[in-house]
């Protein structure tokens, strides 16, 4: 058979080999798209799922580009913060769909992003200081939150209450940051945390879903549950969607998924960070797909291939779903976890161990958890729908 544009098999480069890479590779297989996974970790979870695994460091840009050109990929996707720039580099050099390479350079730097979006109307930000560890910022009010300049999953994050705690917190944050430095910022007390899943295509921004988070609070503010859709008024939902769209435009995002974290306090939307990749810990998949009825992972792949059907983003469903992580911080969930598979709202359960363990950073795959799903309304699972 003579290959034409219509029947030629698409070839997708997946940069990284972790859990999101595995999810994307599984979806590519369903779509009959040839997947190529790039990483120097031969033992990671996506290695045996992708059609082809290439033992190439994602930081070796020349080798990465060479292999992608040799294969003839016609789409490339990022899976973690560390893969955003390599993905943009390959896309740029091969004239594929992707974010601007300069945007990819700074999008993981929280301080640069804060500067880019500082003039977005109705988007508020805490006072913040950037430091490299040599000079401790003169903080005049505590508590403050310290986090890596570039990191994910709440690793290296802590809330501190005094100058004596600040230096150690900064050192710990710098130690796990992918870009040297720490961000010290005013701790936003009160309100609730949310994240926003979006998909951009050729500069157009689509908001898919807003997730409401259960947070452990200080000192590490780890996420103990996610719920979709967030319990917001229509007015507040519209405000969040408008503000986040404008923030993505100001940040220069033009193609692919974004996971934007915010906090709402007294009706004000505060930016936490913008991440140029899908939401982890089950937010992008399966939760966003369950709550909207839209195959978000498919959309991410199609946007990378330059074949996104934007019409399917216009009429999303309004279903209810979520995940509860069962840890020592949420020990009150243990009885529900043990018997949840008998409930009408039950969707999925992940058993790791009988003994509960604390978590100090987000770890959605190696923790006990259960998921719920309903088309008619959020099920009444707890007497009180908040985590302590």
Short mmCIF file of C-alpha atoms in Angstrom, two decimals:
data_model
loop_
_atom_site.label_atom_id
_atom_site.label_comp_id
_atom_site.label_asym_id
_atom_site.label_seq_id
_atom_site.Cartn_x
_atom_site.Cartn_y
_atom_site.Cartn_z
CA UNK A 1 0.00 0.00 0.00
CA UNK A 2 1.25 3.47 -0.82
CA UNK A 3 1.41 5.66 2.27
CA UNK A 4 -0.46 8.96 2.09
CA UNK A 5 -1.05 11.69 4.67
CA UNK A 6 -4.40 10.05 5.46
CA UNK A 7 -3.14 6.55 6.24
CA UNK A 8 0.40 7.22 7.46
CA UNK A 9 0.81 6.14 11.08
CA UNK A 10 1.49 9.06 13.40
CA UNK A 11 4.64 8.81 15.52
CA UNK A 12 4.62 10.45 18.93
CA UNK A 13 7.70 11.28 21.01
CA UNK A 14 6.98 11.09 24.73
CA UNK A 15 9.66 12.90 26.70
CA UNK A 16 10.06 11.20 30.07
CA UNK A 17 9.06 7.76 31.30
CA UNK A 18 7.11 8.26 34.53
CA UNK A 19 3.43 7.80 35.32
CA UNK A 20 2.14 10.50 32.97
CA UNK A 21 4.32 9.09 30.19
CA UNK A 22 2.76 5.70 30.80
CA UNK A 23 -0.76 7.16 30.62
CA UNK A 24 0.02 8.92 27.34
CA UNK A 25 1.65 5.80 25.87
CA UNK A 26 -1.40 3.71 26.78
CA UNK A 27 -3.71 6.20 25.07
CA UNK A 28 -1.46 6.37 22.00
CA UNK A 29 -1.73 2.59 21.72
CA UNK A 30 -5.54 2.83 21.84
CA UNK A 31 -5.42 5.46 19.09
CA UNK A 32 -3.04 3.32 17.00
CA UNK A 33 -0.35 5.97 17.23
CA UNK A 34 3.24 4.73 17.35
CA UNK A 35 4.80 5.88 20.63
CA UNK A 36 8.48 6.50 21.35
CA UNK A 37 9.47 7.03 24.98
CA UNK A 38 12.72 8.88 25.80
CA UNK A 39 14.48 8.55 29.15
CA UNK A 40 17.68 7.21 30.67
CA UNK A 41 15.75 5.26 33.31
CA UNK A 42 15.29 1.73 32.00
CA UNK A 43 13.25 0.70 35.04
CA UNK A 44 10.56 3.38 34.94
CA UNK A 45 6.89 2.62 34.49
CA UNK A 46 6.43 3.68 30.84
CA UNK A 47 9.33 1.67 29.42
CA UNK A 48 7.35 -1.49 28.65
CA UNK A 49 4.16 0.33 27.66
CA UNK A 50 5.44 2.54 24.84
CA UNK A 51 5.99 0.87 21.48
CA UNK A 52 9.65 1.86 21.56
CA UNK A 53 11.91 2.91 24.43
CA UNK A 54 15.02 4.99 23.72
CA UNK A 55 17.68 5.15 26.42
CA UNK A 56 18.47 8.81 25.90
CA UNK A 57 18.84 11.44 28.57
CA UNK A 58 16.16 14.11 28.19
CA UNK A 59 18.87 16.68 28.95
CA UNK A 60 20.97 15.56 25.97
CA UNK A 61 19.19 17.85 23.52
CA UNK A 62 21.37 17.04 20.51
CA UNK A 63 20.91 13.29 20.88
CA UNK A 64 17.21 13.68 21.63
CA UNK A 65 16.68 15.73 18.48
CA UNK A 66 18.80 13.37 16.39
CA UNK A 67 16.74 10.35 17.44
CA UNK A 68 13.42 12.12 16.90
CA UNK A 69 14.49 13.26 13.42
CA UNK A 70 15.70 9.75 12.56
CA UNK A 71 12.36 8.28 13.63
CA UNK A 72 10.41 11.01 11.89
CA UNK A 73 8.08 11.83 14.80
CA UNK A 74 5.29 14.26 13.99
CA UNK A 75 4.37 15.12 17.55
CA UNK A 76 6.17 15.54 20.87
CA UNK A 77 4.71 15.81 24.38
CA UNK A 78 6.06 16.81 27.79
CA UNK A 79 5.17 14.79 30.88
CA UNK A 80 6.90 16.61 33.76
CA UNK A 81 8.39 20.03 34.49
CA UNK A 82 11.85 18.78 33.57
CA UNK A 83 10.68 17.71 30.10
CA UNK A 84 9.02 20.99 29.08
CA UNK A 85 12.10 22.61 27.57
CA UNK A 86 13.41 19.48 25.76
CA UNK A 87 9.93 19.03 24.27
CA UNK A 88 9.82 22.61 23.00
CA UNK A 89 13.36 22.27 21.62
CA UNK A 90 12.49 19.21 19.54
CA UNK A 91 9.21 20.75 18.37
CA UNK A 92 10.96 23.96 17.31
CA UNK A 93 13.77 22.21 15.41
CA UNK A 94 11.37 19.82 13.65
CA UNK A 95 8.73 22.48 12.92
CA UNK A 96 6.11 20.69 15.02
CA UNK A 97 3.37 22.06 17.25
CA UNK A 98 4.75 23.27 20.57
CA UNK A 99 5.29 26.19 22.91
CA UNK A 100 7.78 28.90 22.09
CA UNK A 101 11.24 27.76 23.13
CA UNK A 102 11.87 30.93 25.17
CA UNK A 103 8.59 30.38 27.04
CA UNK A 104 9.64 26.80 27.77
CA UNK A 105 12.88 28.09 29.27
CA UNK A 106 11.18 30.16 31.95
CA UNK A 107 7.78 28.54 32.52
CA UNK A 108 9.20 26.28 35.27
CA UNK A 109 10.73 29.28 37.07
CA UNK A 110 8.03 30.44 39.48
CA UNK A 111 9.57 33.89 39.95
CA UNK A 112 9.73 34.64 36.22
CA UNK A 113 6.14 33.53 35.74
CA UNK A 114 5.03 35.82 38.56
CA UNK A 115 6.61 38.74 36.72
CA UNK A 116 5.00 37.77 33.42
CA UNK A 117 1.48 37.68 34.84
CA UNK A 118 1.69 40.58 37.30
CA UNK A 119 -0.57 42.81 35.20
CA UNK A 120 -3.34 40.26 34.63
CA UNK A 121 -6.59 41.81 35.82
CA UNK A 122 -8.17 40.22 38.92
CA UNK A 123 -5.18 37.95 39.49
CA UNK A 124 -3.49 38.57 42.83
CA UNK A 125 -0.11 37.42 44.08
CA UNK A 126 1.58 37.16 47.47
CA UNK A 127 4.67 39.19 48.26
CA UNK A 128 7.70 37.10 47.33
CA UNK A 129 11.48 36.99 47.37
CA UNK A 130 13.85 34.96 45.22
CA UNK A 131 17.07 33.75 46.82
CA UNK A 132 20.04 31.53 45.99
CA UNK A 133 20.94 30.73 49.59
CA UNK A 134 23.79 33.20 49.92
CA UNK A 135 21.57 35.99 51.24
CA UNK A 136 18.54 35.34 53.40
CA UNK A 137 15.71 37.73 52.51
CA UNK A 138 14.63 40.29 55.10
CA UNK A 139 11.18 38.97 55.86
CA UNK A 140 9.20 41.30 58.07
CA UNK A 141 6.15 39.11 58.60
CA UNK A 142 5.67 35.41 59.29
CA UNK A 143 4.59 32.77 58.44
CA UNK A 144 6.07 32.45 54.95
CA UNK A 145 6.09 29.53 52.57
CA UNK A 146 9.39 28.34 51.08
CA UNK A 147 9.48 26.29 47.89
CA UNK A 148 11.92 25.36 45.11
CA UNK A 149 12.16 27.78 42.19
CA UNK A 150 11.37 24.84 39.91
CA UNK A 151 9.92 21.68 41.38
CA UNK A 152 6.75 19.67 41.65
CA UNK A 153 4.59 17.58 43.93
CA UNK A 154 5.19 19.87 46.94
CA UNK A 155 8.73 18.49 47.29
CA UNK A 156 10.95 20.81 49.30
CA UNK A 157 7.99 22.96 50.34
CA UNK A 158 7.50 24.09 53.92
CA UNK A 159 5.77 26.79 55.94
CA UNK A 160 8.08 28.50 58.44
CA UNK A 161 7.32 30.78 61.35
CA UNK A 162 10.64 32.37 62.29
CA UNK A 163 13.95 33.63 60.96
CA UNK A 164 15.72 30.71 62.64
CA UNK A 165 13.71 28.21 60.55
CA UNK A 166 14.08 30.15 57.31
CA UNK A 167 17.69 29.32 56.40
CA UNK A 168 17.21 25.55 56.73
CA UNK A 169 13.97 25.68 54.74
CA UNK A 170 15.70 27.60 51.94
CA UNK A 171 18.56 25.08 51.83
CA UNK A 172 16.10 22.18 51.62
CA UNK A 173 14.15 23.87 48.81
CA UNK A 174 17.32 24.65 46.83
CA UNK A 175 18.42 21.05 47.29
CA UNK A 176 15.47 19.70 45.27
CA UNK A 177 14.99 22.59 42.85
CA UNK A 178 15.56 21.89 39.15
CA UNK A 179 16.68 25.53 38.78
CA UNK A 180 19.01 26.72 41.52
CA UNK A 181 17.19 28.89 43.97
CA UNK A 182 14.27 29.08 46.35
CA UNK A 183 11.11 31.16 46.38
CA UNK A 184 10.09 32.68 49.69
CA UNK A 185 6.62 34.12 49.68
CA UNK A 186 3.90 35.36 51.95
CA UNK A 187 1.84 32.45 53.25
CA UNK A 188 -1.73 32.86 52.08
CA UNK A 189 -3.78 31.85 55.09
CA UNK A 190 -7.41 30.86 54.77
CA UNK A 191 -9.45 30.17 51.66
CA UNK A 192 -9.23 27.01 49.57
CA UNK A 193 -6.77 25.61 47.04
CA UNK A 194 -7.78 24.77 43.47
CA UNK A 195 -6.14 23.79 40.22
CA UNK A 196 -7.24 24.43 36.65
CA UNK A 197 -6.75 22.01 33.76
CA UNK A 198 -6.49 23.67 30.36
CA UNK A 199 -5.56 22.85 26.78
CA UNK A 200 -4.05 25.41 24.42
CA UNK A 201 -3.93 25.13 20.66
CA UNK A 202 -2.40 27.63 18.25
CA UNK A 203 -2.75 30.32 20.91
CA UNK A 204 -6.37 29.57 21.78
CA UNK A 205 -7.07 28.70 25.42
CA UNK A 206 -9.64 26.14 26.60
CA UNK A 207 -10.46 25.62 30.27
CA UNK A 208 -11.58 22.05 30.86
CA UNK A 209 -12.04 21.74 34.59
CA UNK A 210 -11.43 23.31 38.01
CA UNK A 211 -10.35 20.91 40.76
CA UNK A 212 -10.95 21.56 44.45
CA UNK A 213 -8.17 20.26 46.70
CA UNK A 214 -8.03 18.90 50.23
CA UNK A 215 -4.82 20.23 51.76
CA UNK A 216 -2.99 19.03 54.83
CA UNK A 217 -2.08 22.64 55.60
CA UNK A 218 1.29 23.52 57.17
CA UNK A 219 4.04 22.53 57.31
CA UNK A 220 4.10 20.82 53.89
CA UNK A 221 0.65 21.58 52.43
CA UNK A 222 0.41 18.19 50.72
CA UNK A 223 -2.69 17.32 48.74
CA UNK A 224 -4.91 14.71 50.39
CA UNK A 225 -7.79 14.71 47.94
CA UNK A 226 -9.05 16.15 44.64
CA UNK A 227 -12.66 16.85 43.68
CA UNK A 228 -14.25 17.81 40.35
CA UNK A 229 -15.98 20.05 39.62
CA UNK A 230 -14.95 22.50 42.32
CA UNK A 231 -17.81 23.74 44.47
CA UNK A 232 -17.85 27.28 43.10
CA UNK A 233 -20.65 29.66 42.22
CA UNK A 234 -21.18 30.27 38.52
CA UNK A 235 -19.88 33.81 38.98
CA UNK A 236 -16.68 32.64 40.65
CA UNK A 237 -16.17 29.85 38.11
CA UNK A 238 -16.45 32.35 35.27
CA UNK A 239 -13.97 34.65 37.02
CA UNK A 240 -11.45 31.83 37.50
CA UNK A 241 -11.74 30.76 33.87
CA UNK A 242 -11.24 34.32 32.60
CA UNK A 243 -8.31 35.03 34.91
CA UNK A 244 -6.51 31.76 34.11
CA UNK A 245 -6.99 32.20 30.36
CA UNK A 246 -5.46 35.67 30.58
CA UNK A 247 -2.62 34.37 32.76
CA UNK A 248 -1.77 31.67 30.20
CA UNK A 249 -1.74 34.28 27.44
CA UNK A 250 0.49 36.59 29.52
CA UNK A 251 2.83 33.68 30.30
CA UNK A 252 3.11 32.90 26.57
CA UNK A 253 1.50 29.45 26.56
CA UNK A 254 0.24 28.59 23.07
CA UNK A 255 0.11 24.80 22.78
CA UNK A 256 -0.58 21.80 24.97
CA UNK A 257 -1.85 21.19 28.50
CA UNK A 258 -1.39 23.35 31.57
CA UNK A 259 -2.01 22.70 35.24
CA UNK A 260 -2.46 26.06 37.00
CA UNK A 261 -2.66 26.17 40.79
CA UNK A 262 -4.57 28.93 42.54
CA UNK A 263 -6.04 29.84 45.90
CA UNK A 264 -9.29 31.72 46.42
CA UNK A 265 -9.51 33.90 49.53
CA UNK A 266 -12.48 36.19 50.13
CA UNK A 267 -13.42 36.16 46.45
CA UNK A 268 -9.89 36.97 45.23
CA UNK A 269 -7.97 34.63 42.92
CA UNK A 270 -4.31 34.23 43.93
CA UNK A 271 -1.75 32.54 41.69
CA UNK A 272 0.31 29.73 43.17
CA UNK A 273 2.00 28.50 39.98
CA UNK A 274 1.57 27.59 36.31
CA UNK A 275 2.82 24.17 35.17
CA UNK A 276 3.16 23.48 31.44
CA UNK A 277 2.11 19.84 31.67
CA UNK A 278 -0.99 17.82 32.66
CA UNK A 279 -2.07 17.70 36.29
CA UNK A 280 -0.63 14.73 38.17
CA UNK A 281 -1.98 12.53 40.96
CA UNK A 282 -4.97 11.44 38.82
CA UNK A 283 -6.21 14.98 38.12
CA UNK A 284 -5.67 14.99 34.35
CA UNK A 285 -6.45 11.29 34.13
CA UNK A 286 -8.87 9.86 34.93
CA UNK A 287 -10.64 12.63 36.87
CA UNK A 288 -10.82 15.33 34.19
CA UNK A 289 -11.95 12.77 31.62
CA UNK A 290 -14.63 11.42 33.98
CA UNK A 291 -16.01 14.80 35.01
CA UNK A 292 -16.06 16.39 31.54
CA UNK A 293 -16.64 13.39 29.30
CA UNK A 294 -13.78 14.74 27.16
CA UNK A 295 -10.73 12.52 26.46
CA UNK A 296 -8.17 14.99 27.79
CA UNK A 297 -5.16 12.73 27.13
CA UNK A 298 -6.33 12.25 23.54
CA UNK A 299 -6.61 16.03 23.19
CA UNK A 300 -3.06 16.48 24.48
CA UNK A 301 -1.78 14.02 21.88
CA UNK A 302 -3.82 15.60 19.08
CA UNK A 303 -2.60 19.09 19.98
CA UNK A 304 0.99 17.85 19.71
CA UNK A 305 0.26 16.26 16.32
CA UNK A 306 -1.47 19.41 15.04
CA UNK A 307 -4.77 17.54 14.71
CA UNK A 308 -6.87 18.80 17.63
CA UNK A 309 -10.64 18.80 17.03
CA UNK A 310 -11.51 21.98 18.94
CA UNK A 311 -15.26 21.54 18.48
CA UNK A 312 -15.21 18.72 21.05
CA UNK A 313 -13.98 21.15 23.71
CA UNK A 314 -17.10 23.29 23.52
CA UNK A 315 -19.76 21.03 25.07
CA UNK A 316 -18.34 19.34 28.15
CA UNK A 317 -20.30 17.13 30.50
CA UNK A 318 -20.91 17.98 34.17
CA UNK A 319 -20.18 14.81 36.11
CA UNK A 320 -18.80 14.42 39.63
CA UNK A 321 -15.68 12.56 40.64
CA UNK A 322 -12.73 12.67 42.96
CA UNK A 323 -9.99 10.85 44.82
CA UNK A 324 -9.24 10.55 48.53
CA UNK A 325 -5.72 9.57 49.61
CA UNK A 326 -5.73 7.41 52.72
CA UNK A 327 -2.74 8.27 54.93
CA UNK A 328 -2.06 8.90 58.60
CA UNK A 329 -3.22 12.48 57.96
CA UNK A 330 -6.57 11.10 56.77
CA UNK A 331 -6.88 8.07 59.03
CA UNK A 332 -10.62 8.79 59.40
CA UNK A 333 -10.99 7.53 55.80
CA UNK A 334 -9.68 4.04 56.58
CA UNK A 335 -13.09 2.50 57.33
CA UNK A 336 -14.55 3.97 54.13
CA UNK A 337 -11.51 2.78 52.16
CA UNK A 338 -11.92 -0.78 53.43
CA UNK A 339 -15.54 -1.01 52.25
CA UNK A 340 -15.82 1.51 49.40
CA UNK A 341 -16.02 -1.08 46.62
CA UNK A 342 -19.57 -1.86 47.77
CA UNK A 343 -20.79 1.72 47.29
CA UNK A 344 -22.76 2.91 44.21
CA UNK A 345 -20.31 5.78 43.72
CA UNK A 346 -17.24 3.51 43.72
CA UNK A 347 -14.90 3.87 40.73
CA UNK A 348 -11.44 2.61 41.71
CA UNK A 349 -9.39 1.54 44.72
CA UNK A 350 -5.63 1.31 45.16
CA UNK A 351 -4.30 -0.79 48.03
CA UNK A 352 -0.65 -0.38 49.00
CA UNK A 353 -0.50 -1.45 52.64
CA UNK A 354 -2.69 -2.15 55.65
CA UNK A 355 -0.59 0.19 57.74
CA UNK A 356 -1.14 3.88 56.98
CA UNK A 357 1.82 6.16 56.35
CA UNK A 358 2.23 9.95 56.39
CA UNK A 359 3.09 11.77 53.18
CA UNK A 360 5.30 14.87 53.02
CA UNK A 361 4.89 15.46 49.27
CA UNK A 362 2.24 14.54 46.73
CA UNK A 363 2.46 10.83 45.91
CA UNK A 364 -0.69 9.76 44.13
CA UNK A 365 0.39 6.35 42.87
CA UNK A 366 2.19 4.80 45.85
CA UNK A 367 -0.47 5.59 48.44
CA UNK A 368 -3.74 3.97 49.42
CA UNK A 369 -6.59 5.79 47.70
CA UNK A 370 -10.13 5.41 46.43
CA UNK A 371 -12.03 7.23 43.68
CA UNK A 372 -15.69 8.10 43.33
CA UNK A 373 -17.77 8.92 40.24
CA UNK A 374 -21.38 9.98 39.69
CA UNK A 375 -23.36 11.57 36.88
CA UNK A 376 -26.09 12.91 39.18
CA UNK A 377 -24.27 14.80 41.93
CA UNK A 378 -21.40 14.61 44.37
CA UNK A 379 -22.06 11.60 46.60
CA UNK A 380 -22.21 12.08 50.35
CA UNK A 381 -19.12 10.14 51.37
CA UNK A 382 -18.12 12.04 54.50
CA UNK A 383 -20.20 13.78 57.13
CA UNK A 384 -17.76 16.64 56.78
CA UNK A 385 -16.23 17.16 53.33
CA UNK A 386 -12.96 18.71 54.49
CA UNK A 387 -9.63 17.29 55.61
CA UNK A 388 -8.09 18.25 58.91
#
